[in-house]
Short mmCIF file of C-alpha atoms in Angstrom, two decimals:
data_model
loop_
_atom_site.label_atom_id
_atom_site.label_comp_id
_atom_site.label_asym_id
_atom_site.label_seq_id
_atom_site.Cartn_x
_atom_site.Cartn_y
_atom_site.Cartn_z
CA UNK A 759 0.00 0.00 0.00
CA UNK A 760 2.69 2.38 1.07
CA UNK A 761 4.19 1.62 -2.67
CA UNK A 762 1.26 2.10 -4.19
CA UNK A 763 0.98 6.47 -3.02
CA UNK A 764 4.42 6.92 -5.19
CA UNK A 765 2.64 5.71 -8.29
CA UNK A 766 1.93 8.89 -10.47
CA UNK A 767 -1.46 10.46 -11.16
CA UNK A 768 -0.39 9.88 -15.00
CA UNK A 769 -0.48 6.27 -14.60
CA UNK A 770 -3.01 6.03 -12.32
CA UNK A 771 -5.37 7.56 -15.16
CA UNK A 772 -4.19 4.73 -17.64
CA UNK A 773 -5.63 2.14 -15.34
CA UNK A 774 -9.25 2.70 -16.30
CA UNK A 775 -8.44 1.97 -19.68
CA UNK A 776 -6.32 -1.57 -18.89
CA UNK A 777 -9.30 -2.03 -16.61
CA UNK A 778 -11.82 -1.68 -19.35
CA UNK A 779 -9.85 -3.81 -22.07
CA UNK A 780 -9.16 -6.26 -19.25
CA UNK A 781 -12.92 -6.70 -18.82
CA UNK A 782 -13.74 -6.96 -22.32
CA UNK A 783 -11.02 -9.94 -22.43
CA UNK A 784 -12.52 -11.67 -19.91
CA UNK A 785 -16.12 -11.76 -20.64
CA UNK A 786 -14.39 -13.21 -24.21
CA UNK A 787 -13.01 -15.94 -22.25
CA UNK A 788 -9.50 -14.90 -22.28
CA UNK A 789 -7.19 -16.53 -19.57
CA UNK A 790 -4.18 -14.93 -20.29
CA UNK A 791 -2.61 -12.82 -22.28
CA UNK A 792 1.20 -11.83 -23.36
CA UNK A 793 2.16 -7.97 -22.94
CA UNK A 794 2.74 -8.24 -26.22
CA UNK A 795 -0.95 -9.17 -27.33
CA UNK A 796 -2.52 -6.76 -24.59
CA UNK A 797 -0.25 -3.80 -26.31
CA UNK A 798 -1.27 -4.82 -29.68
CA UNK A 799 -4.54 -4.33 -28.92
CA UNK A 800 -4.45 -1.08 -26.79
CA UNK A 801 -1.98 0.47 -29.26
CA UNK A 802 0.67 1.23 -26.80
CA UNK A 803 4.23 -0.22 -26.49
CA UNK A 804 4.55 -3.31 -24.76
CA UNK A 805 7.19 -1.67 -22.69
CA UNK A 806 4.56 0.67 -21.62
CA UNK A 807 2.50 -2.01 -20.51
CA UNK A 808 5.01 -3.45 -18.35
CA UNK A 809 5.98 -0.58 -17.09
CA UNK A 810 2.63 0.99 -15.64
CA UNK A 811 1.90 -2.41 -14.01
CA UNK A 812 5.10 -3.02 -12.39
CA UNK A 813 4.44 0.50 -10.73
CA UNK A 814 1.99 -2.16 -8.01
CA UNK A 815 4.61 -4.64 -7.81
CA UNK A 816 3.76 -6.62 -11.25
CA UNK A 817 1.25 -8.70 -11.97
CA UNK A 818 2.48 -10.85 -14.67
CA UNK A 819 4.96 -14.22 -14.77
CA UNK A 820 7.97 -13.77 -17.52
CA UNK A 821 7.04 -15.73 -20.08
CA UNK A 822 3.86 -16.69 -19.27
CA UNK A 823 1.66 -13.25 -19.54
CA UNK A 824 -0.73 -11.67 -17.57
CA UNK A 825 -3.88 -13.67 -15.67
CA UNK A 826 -6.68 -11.74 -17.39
CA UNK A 827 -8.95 -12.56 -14.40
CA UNK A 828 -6.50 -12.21 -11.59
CA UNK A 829 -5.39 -8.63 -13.30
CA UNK A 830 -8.49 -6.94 -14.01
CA UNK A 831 -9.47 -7.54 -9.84
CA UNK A 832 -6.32 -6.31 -8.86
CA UNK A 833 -6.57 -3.19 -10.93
CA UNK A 834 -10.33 -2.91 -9.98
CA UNK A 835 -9.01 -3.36 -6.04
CA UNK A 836 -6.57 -0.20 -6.52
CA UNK A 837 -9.32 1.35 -8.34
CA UNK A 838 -11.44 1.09 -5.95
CA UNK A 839 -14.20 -0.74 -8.04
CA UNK A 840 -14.64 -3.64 -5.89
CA UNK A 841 -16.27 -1.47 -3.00
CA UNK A 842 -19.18 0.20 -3.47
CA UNK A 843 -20.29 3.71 -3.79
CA UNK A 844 -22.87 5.68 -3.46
CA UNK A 845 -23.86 8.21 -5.63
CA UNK A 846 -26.25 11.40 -6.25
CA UNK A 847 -26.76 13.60 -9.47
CA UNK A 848 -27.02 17.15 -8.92
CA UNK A 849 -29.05 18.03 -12.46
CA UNK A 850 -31.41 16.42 -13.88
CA UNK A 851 -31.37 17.77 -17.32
CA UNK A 852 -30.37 15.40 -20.50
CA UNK A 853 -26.45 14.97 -18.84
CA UNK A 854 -27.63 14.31 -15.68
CA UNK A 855 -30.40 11.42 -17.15
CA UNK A 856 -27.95 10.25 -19.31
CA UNK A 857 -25.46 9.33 -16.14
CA UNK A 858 -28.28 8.41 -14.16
CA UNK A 859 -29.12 6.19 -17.01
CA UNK A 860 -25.81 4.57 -17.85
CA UNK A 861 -26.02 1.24 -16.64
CA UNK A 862 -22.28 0.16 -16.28
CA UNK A 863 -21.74 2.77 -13.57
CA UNK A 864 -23.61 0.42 -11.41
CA UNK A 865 -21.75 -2.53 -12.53
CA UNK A 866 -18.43 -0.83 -11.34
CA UNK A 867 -20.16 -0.54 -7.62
CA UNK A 868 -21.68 3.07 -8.26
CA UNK A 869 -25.00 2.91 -6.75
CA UNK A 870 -27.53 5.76 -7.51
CA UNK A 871 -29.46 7.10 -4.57
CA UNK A 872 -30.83 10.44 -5.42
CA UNK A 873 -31.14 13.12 -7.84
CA UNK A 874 -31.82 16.71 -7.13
CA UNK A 875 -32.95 19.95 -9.65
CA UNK A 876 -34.02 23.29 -8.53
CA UNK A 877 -36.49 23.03 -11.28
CA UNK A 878 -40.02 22.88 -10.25
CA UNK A 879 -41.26 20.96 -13.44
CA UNK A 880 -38.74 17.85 -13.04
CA UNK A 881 -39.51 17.32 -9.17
CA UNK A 882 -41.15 14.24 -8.64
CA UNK A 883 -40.25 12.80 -12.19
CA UNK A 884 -38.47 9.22 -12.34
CA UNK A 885 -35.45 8.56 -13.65
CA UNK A 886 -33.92 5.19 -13.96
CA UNK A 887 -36.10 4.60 -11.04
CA UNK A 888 -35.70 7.57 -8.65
CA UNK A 889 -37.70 10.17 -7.87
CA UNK A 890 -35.83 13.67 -8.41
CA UNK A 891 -35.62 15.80 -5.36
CA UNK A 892 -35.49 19.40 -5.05
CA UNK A 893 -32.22 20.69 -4.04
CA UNK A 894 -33.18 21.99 -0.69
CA UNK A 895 -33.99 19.02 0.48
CA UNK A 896 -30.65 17.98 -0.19
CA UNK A 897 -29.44 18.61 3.52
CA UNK A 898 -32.39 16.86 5.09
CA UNK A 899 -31.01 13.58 2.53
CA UNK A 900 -27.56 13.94 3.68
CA UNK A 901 -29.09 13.63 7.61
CA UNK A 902 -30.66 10.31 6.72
CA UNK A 903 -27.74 8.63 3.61
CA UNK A 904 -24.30 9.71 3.09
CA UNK A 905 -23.68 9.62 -0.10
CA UNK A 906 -19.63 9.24 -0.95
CA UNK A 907 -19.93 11.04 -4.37
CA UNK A 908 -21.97 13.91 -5.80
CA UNK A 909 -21.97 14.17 -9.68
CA UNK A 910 -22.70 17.53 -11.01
CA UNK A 911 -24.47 17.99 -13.97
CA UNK A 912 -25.71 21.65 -13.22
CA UNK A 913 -24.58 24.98 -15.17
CA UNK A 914 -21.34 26.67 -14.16
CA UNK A 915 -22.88 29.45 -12.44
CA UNK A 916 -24.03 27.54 -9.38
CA UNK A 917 -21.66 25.11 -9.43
CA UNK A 918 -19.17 26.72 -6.38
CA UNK A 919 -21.69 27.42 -4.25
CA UNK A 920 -23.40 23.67 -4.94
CA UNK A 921 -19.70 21.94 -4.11
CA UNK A 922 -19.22 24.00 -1.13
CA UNK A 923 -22.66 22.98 0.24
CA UNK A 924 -21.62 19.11 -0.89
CA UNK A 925 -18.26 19.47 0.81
CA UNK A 926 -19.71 20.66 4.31
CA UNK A 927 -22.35 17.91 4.25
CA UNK A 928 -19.40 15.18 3.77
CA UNK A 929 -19.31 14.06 0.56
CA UNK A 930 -16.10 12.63 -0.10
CA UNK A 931 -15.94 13.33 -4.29
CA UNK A 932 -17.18 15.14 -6.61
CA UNK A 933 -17.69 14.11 -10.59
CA UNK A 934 -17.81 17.65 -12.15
CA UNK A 935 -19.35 18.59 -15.33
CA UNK A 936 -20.25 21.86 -14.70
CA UNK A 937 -17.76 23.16 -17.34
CA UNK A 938 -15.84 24.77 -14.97
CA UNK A 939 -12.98 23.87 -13.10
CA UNK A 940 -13.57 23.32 -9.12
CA UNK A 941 -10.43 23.48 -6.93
CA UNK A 942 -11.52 23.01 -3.36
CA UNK A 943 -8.77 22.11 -1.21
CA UNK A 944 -10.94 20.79 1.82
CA UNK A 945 -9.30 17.69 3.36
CA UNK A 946 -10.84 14.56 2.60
CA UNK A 947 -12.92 15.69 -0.52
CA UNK A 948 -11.70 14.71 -3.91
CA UNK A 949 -12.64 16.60 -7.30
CA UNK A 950 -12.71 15.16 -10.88
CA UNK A 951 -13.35 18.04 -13.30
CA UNK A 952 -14.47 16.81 -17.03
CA UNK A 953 -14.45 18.93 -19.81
CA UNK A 954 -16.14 16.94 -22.70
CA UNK A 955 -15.22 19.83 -25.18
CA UNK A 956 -11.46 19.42 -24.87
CA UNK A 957 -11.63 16.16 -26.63
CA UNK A 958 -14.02 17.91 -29.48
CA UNK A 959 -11.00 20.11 -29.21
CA UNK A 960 -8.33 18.22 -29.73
CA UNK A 961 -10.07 16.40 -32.22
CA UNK A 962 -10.37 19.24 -34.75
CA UNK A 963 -6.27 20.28 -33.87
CA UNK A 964 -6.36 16.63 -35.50
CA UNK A 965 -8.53 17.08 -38.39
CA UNK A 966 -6.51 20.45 -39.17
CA UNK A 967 -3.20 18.95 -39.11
CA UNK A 968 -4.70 15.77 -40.99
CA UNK A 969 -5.73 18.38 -43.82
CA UNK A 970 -1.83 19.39 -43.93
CA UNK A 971 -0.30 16.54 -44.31
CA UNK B 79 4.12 24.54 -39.42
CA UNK B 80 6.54 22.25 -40.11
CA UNK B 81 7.60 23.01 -36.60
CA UNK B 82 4.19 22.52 -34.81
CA UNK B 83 4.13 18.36 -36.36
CA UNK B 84 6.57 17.82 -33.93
CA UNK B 85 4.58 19.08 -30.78
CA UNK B 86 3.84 15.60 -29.13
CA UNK B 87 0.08 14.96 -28.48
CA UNK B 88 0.15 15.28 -24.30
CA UNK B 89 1.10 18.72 -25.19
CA UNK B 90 -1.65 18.81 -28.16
CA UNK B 91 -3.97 18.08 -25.24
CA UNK B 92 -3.29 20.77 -23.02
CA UNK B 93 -4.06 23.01 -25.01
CA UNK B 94 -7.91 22.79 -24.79
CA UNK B 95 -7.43 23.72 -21.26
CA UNK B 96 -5.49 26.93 -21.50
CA UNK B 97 -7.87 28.19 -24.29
CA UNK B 98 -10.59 27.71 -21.77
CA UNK B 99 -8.60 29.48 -19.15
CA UNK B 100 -7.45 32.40 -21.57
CA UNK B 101 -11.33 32.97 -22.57
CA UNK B 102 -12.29 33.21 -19.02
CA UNK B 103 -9.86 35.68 -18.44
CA UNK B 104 -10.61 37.65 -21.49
CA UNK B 105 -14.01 37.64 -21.05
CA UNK B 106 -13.27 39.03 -17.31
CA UNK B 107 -11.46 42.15 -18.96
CA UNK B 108 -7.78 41.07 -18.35
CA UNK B 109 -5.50 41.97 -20.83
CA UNK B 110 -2.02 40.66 -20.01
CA UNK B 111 -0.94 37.98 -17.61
CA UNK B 112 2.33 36.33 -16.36
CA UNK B 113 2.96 32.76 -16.33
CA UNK B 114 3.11 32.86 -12.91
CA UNK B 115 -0.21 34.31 -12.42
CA UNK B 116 -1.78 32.10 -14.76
CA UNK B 117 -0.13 28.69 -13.55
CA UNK B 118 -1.51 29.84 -10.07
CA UNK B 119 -4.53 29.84 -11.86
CA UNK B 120 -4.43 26.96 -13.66
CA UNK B 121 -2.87 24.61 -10.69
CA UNK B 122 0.48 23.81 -12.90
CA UNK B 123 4.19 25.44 -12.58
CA UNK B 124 4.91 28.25 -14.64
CA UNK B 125 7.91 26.40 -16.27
CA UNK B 126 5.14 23.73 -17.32
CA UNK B 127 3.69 26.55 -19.08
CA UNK B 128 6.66 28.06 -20.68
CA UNK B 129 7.55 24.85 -21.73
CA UNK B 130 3.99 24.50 -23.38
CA UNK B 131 3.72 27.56 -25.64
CA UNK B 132 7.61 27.46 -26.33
CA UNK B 133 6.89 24.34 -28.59
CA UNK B 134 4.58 26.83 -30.87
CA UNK B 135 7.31 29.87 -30.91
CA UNK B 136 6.48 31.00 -27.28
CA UNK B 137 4.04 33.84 -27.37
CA UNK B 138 5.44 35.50 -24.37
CA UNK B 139 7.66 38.65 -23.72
CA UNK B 140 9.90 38.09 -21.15
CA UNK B 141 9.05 40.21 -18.59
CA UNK B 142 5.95 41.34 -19.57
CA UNK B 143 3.77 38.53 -19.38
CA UNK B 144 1.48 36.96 -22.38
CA UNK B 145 -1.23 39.31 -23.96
CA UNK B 146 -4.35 37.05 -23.06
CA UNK B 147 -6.23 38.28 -26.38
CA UNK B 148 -3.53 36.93 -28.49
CA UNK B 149 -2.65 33.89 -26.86
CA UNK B 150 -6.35 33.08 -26.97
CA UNK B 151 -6.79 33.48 -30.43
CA UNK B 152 -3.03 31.95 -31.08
CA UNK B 153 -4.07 28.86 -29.33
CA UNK B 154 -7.87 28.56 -31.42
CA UNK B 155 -5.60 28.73 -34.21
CA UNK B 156 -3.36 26.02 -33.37
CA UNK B 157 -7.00 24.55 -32.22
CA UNK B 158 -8.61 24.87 -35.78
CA UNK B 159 -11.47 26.51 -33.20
CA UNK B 160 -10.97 29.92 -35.59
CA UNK B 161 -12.59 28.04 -38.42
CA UNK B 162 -15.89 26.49 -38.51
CA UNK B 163 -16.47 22.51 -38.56
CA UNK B 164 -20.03 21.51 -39.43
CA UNK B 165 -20.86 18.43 -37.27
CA UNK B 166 -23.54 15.82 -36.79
CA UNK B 167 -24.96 13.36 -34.04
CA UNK B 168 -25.61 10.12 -34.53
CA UNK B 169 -27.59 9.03 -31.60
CA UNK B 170 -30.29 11.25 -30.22
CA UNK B 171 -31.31 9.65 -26.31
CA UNK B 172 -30.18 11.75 -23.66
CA UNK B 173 -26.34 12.22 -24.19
CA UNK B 174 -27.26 13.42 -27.90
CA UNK B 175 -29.31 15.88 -26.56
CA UNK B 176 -27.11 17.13 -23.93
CA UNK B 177 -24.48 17.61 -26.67
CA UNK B 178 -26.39 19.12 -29.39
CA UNK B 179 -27.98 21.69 -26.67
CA UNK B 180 -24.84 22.64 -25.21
CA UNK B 181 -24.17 26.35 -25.96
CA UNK B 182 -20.33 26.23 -26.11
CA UNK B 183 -20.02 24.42 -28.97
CA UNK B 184 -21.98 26.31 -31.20
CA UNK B 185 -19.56 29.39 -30.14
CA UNK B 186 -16.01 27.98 -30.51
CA UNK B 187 -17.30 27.01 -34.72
CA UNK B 188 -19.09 23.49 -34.37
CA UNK B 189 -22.28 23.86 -36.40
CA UNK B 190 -24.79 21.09 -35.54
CA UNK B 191 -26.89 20.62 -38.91
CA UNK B 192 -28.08 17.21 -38.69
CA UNK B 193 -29.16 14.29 -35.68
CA UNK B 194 -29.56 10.45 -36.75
CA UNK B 195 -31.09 7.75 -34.81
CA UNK B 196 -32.98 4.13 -35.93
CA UNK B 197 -35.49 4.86 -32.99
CA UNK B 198 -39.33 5.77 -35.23
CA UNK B 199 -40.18 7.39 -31.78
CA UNK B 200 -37.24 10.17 -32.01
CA UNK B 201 -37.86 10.81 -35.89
CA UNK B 202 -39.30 13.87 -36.74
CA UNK B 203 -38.60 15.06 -33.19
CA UNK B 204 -36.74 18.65 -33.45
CA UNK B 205 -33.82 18.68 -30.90
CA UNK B 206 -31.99 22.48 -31.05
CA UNK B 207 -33.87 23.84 -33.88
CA UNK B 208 -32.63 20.26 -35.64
CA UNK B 209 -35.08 17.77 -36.24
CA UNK B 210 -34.01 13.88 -36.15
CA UNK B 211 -33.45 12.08 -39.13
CA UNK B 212 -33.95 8.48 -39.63
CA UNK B 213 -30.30 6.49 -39.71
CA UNK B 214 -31.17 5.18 -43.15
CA UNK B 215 -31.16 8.61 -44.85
CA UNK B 216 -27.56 9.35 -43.58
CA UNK B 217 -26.46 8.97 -47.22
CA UNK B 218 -28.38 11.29 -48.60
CA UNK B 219 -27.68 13.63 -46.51
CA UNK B 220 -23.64 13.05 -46.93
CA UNK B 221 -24.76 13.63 -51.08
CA UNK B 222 -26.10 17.20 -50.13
CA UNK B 223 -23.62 18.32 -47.03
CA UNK B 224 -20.01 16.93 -46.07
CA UNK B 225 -20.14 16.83 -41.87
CA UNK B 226 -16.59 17.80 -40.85
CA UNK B 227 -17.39 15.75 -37.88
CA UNK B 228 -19.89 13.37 -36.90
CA UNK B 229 -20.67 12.49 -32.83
CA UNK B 230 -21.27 9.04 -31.68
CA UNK B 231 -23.82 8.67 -28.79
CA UNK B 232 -25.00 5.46 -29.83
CA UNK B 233 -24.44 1.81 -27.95
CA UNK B 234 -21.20 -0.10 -28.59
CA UNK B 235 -22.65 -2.63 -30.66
CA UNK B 236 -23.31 -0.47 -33.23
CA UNK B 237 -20.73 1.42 -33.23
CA UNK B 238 -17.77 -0.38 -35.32
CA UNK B 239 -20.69 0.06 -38.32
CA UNK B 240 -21.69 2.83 -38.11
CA UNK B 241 -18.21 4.40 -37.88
CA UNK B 242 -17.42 2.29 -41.02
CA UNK B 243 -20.19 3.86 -42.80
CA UNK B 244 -19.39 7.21 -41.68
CA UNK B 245 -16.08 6.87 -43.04
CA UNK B 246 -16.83 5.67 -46.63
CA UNK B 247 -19.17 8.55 -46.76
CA UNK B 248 -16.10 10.49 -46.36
CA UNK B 249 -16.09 12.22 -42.56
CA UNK B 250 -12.95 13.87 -41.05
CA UNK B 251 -13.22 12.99 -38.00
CA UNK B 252 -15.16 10.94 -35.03
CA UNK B 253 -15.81 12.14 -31.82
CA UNK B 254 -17.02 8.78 -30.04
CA UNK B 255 -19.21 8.57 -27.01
CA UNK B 256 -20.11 4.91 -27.33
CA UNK B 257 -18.17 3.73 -25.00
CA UNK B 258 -15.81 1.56 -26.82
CA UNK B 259 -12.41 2.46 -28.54
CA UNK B 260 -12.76 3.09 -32.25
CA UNK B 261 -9.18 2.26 -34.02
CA UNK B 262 -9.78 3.22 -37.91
CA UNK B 263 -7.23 3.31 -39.55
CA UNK B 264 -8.17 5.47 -42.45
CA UNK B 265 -6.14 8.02 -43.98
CA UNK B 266 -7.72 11.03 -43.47
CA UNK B 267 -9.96 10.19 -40.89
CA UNK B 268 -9.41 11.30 -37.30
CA UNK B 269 -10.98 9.91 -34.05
CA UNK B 270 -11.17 11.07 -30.79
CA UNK B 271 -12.25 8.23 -28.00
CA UNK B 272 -14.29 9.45 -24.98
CA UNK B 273 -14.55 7.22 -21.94
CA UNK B 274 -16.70 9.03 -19.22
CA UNK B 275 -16.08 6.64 -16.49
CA UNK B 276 -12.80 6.35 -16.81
CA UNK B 277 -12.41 9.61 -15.09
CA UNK B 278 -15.00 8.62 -12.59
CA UNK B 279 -12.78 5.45 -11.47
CA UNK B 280 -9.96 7.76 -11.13
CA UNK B 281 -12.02 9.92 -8.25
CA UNK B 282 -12.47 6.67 -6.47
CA UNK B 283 -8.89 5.69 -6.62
CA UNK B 284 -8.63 9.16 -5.04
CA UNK B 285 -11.24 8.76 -2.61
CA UNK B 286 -9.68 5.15 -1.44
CA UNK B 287 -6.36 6.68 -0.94
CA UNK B 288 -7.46 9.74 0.73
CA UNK B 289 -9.14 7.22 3.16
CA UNK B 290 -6.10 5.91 3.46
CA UNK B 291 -4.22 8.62 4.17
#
């Protein structure tokens, strides 16, 4: 465990992907697989492969490849997929339903509890089988359930003041798509900001440069 | 030009950040900025930034800080954001509609002008002034408008064909929601992979080490 705090941020953010193409192996009945195979398939090196893994000791047997099975736990363990978490969606508009909708966040041991709006029409409604809450009820929620991670899918205007009231209830992360970045240094609360245009971004940088060529 | 091939793609996508960054501070009236100033605000040393806009030229006066306006626009160039790419979604449940009603887009040069889904419910249905068009008529639409880029909110199994299709009909590039990594490897043809829960696993990494702590 100690070991496992020097690993980098950078790597740490590849392991979603091995832990993805790890899954897909297994439900294919894959048993093991080279480094070799696994980086033809991701298109990375092999090196890097070997590399990222060995940063949590190594999971694989010279010569004989990686246990797809035994791998993909291990990975979900440092992940943190193999516990589960509670959730709630601050937003209910087409983001938020779309999350709340997703169904392999609750195969990875996200549980949905709630969902909260401020607007008036959407109270009440279901989605994906729970009833959205207005969001001043969200303290009277937080009394009974304590949910570990609050997902924001709300506009960028509100979205401070919504963290700070997440952060003094206790949530302990926060999923942000408010299209702003949140930087809250409270102890014990953790922030994921996601910009979906950067991709769109770098994705015409691409197209541009493909034109060039 | 030549120059800028050589800027590695970690750099590439960094960029979408600081031109987010820049706008905000434009928008908030500031007109030149150190890199000190700004890698306060952006949470990254000042030599990270340095070393960033050096591999376009450097934009910079030593001294006397970047001029925001410029750098802005200097990055949307880089960004192919200063020209306009028409786009189109394939896909129209809820993440569809989040994207094609998101704002932003529409003001850094994406023009939506066309949403596809197989779903008779959804046809006919206007989403953003844009009303949804029945998958089978995507050809005929490519014979009357060229998409720059098409966006793929549509399940995995479909995916691998439709982006096949999309291709032939001549696309530039992909921006793929679907939740499983598209490797085309067509020349001219650009694709940019989304995975939305990868960054959620990498908040509960964070939240099972700051337990841990």
């Amino acid at each position: 465990m100690n070991e496992m705090k020097k690993v980098s941020l950078v790597v740490i953010r590849r392991l979603p992907r091995y832990y993805r193409y790890l899954t897909e192996l297994k439900e294919s009945g894959v048993v093991r697989i080279s480094s070799k195979a696994l980086a033809e398939k991701m298109r990375v090196t092999a090196s890097q492969i070997r590399q990222d893994l060995n940063c949590f000791g190594g999971f694989g047997q010279q010569g004989y490849g990686y246990n797809v099975s035994q791998l993909q736990t291990a990975i979900g363990d440092i992940l943190g997929l193999n516990e589960s978490h509670t959730t709630i969606i601050i937003g209910a508009g087409n983001l938020g339903r779309a999350i709340a909708n997703y169904g392999s966040f609750e195969k990875r041991g996200y549980k949905l509890i709630g969902i909260f709006d401020n607007n008036k029409d959407l109270i009440g409604q279901e989605i994906n089988k729970i009833k959205v809450s207005h969001i001043d009820t969200l303290e009277e929620f937080f009394q009974k359930q304590k949910p570990d991670i609050a997902i924001l899918t709300i506009p960028k205007e509100v979205a401070v003041e919504i963290a700070q009231k997440l952060t003094q209830l206790g949530v302990r992360g926060i999923w942000n798509f408010s299209n702003m970045d949140l930087h809250m240094s409270v102890e014990g609360v953790e922030i994921e900001n996601v910009h979906l245009s950067d991709s769109l971004m770098t994705l015409s940088y691409k197209i541009g440069q493909g034109v060039k060529k």
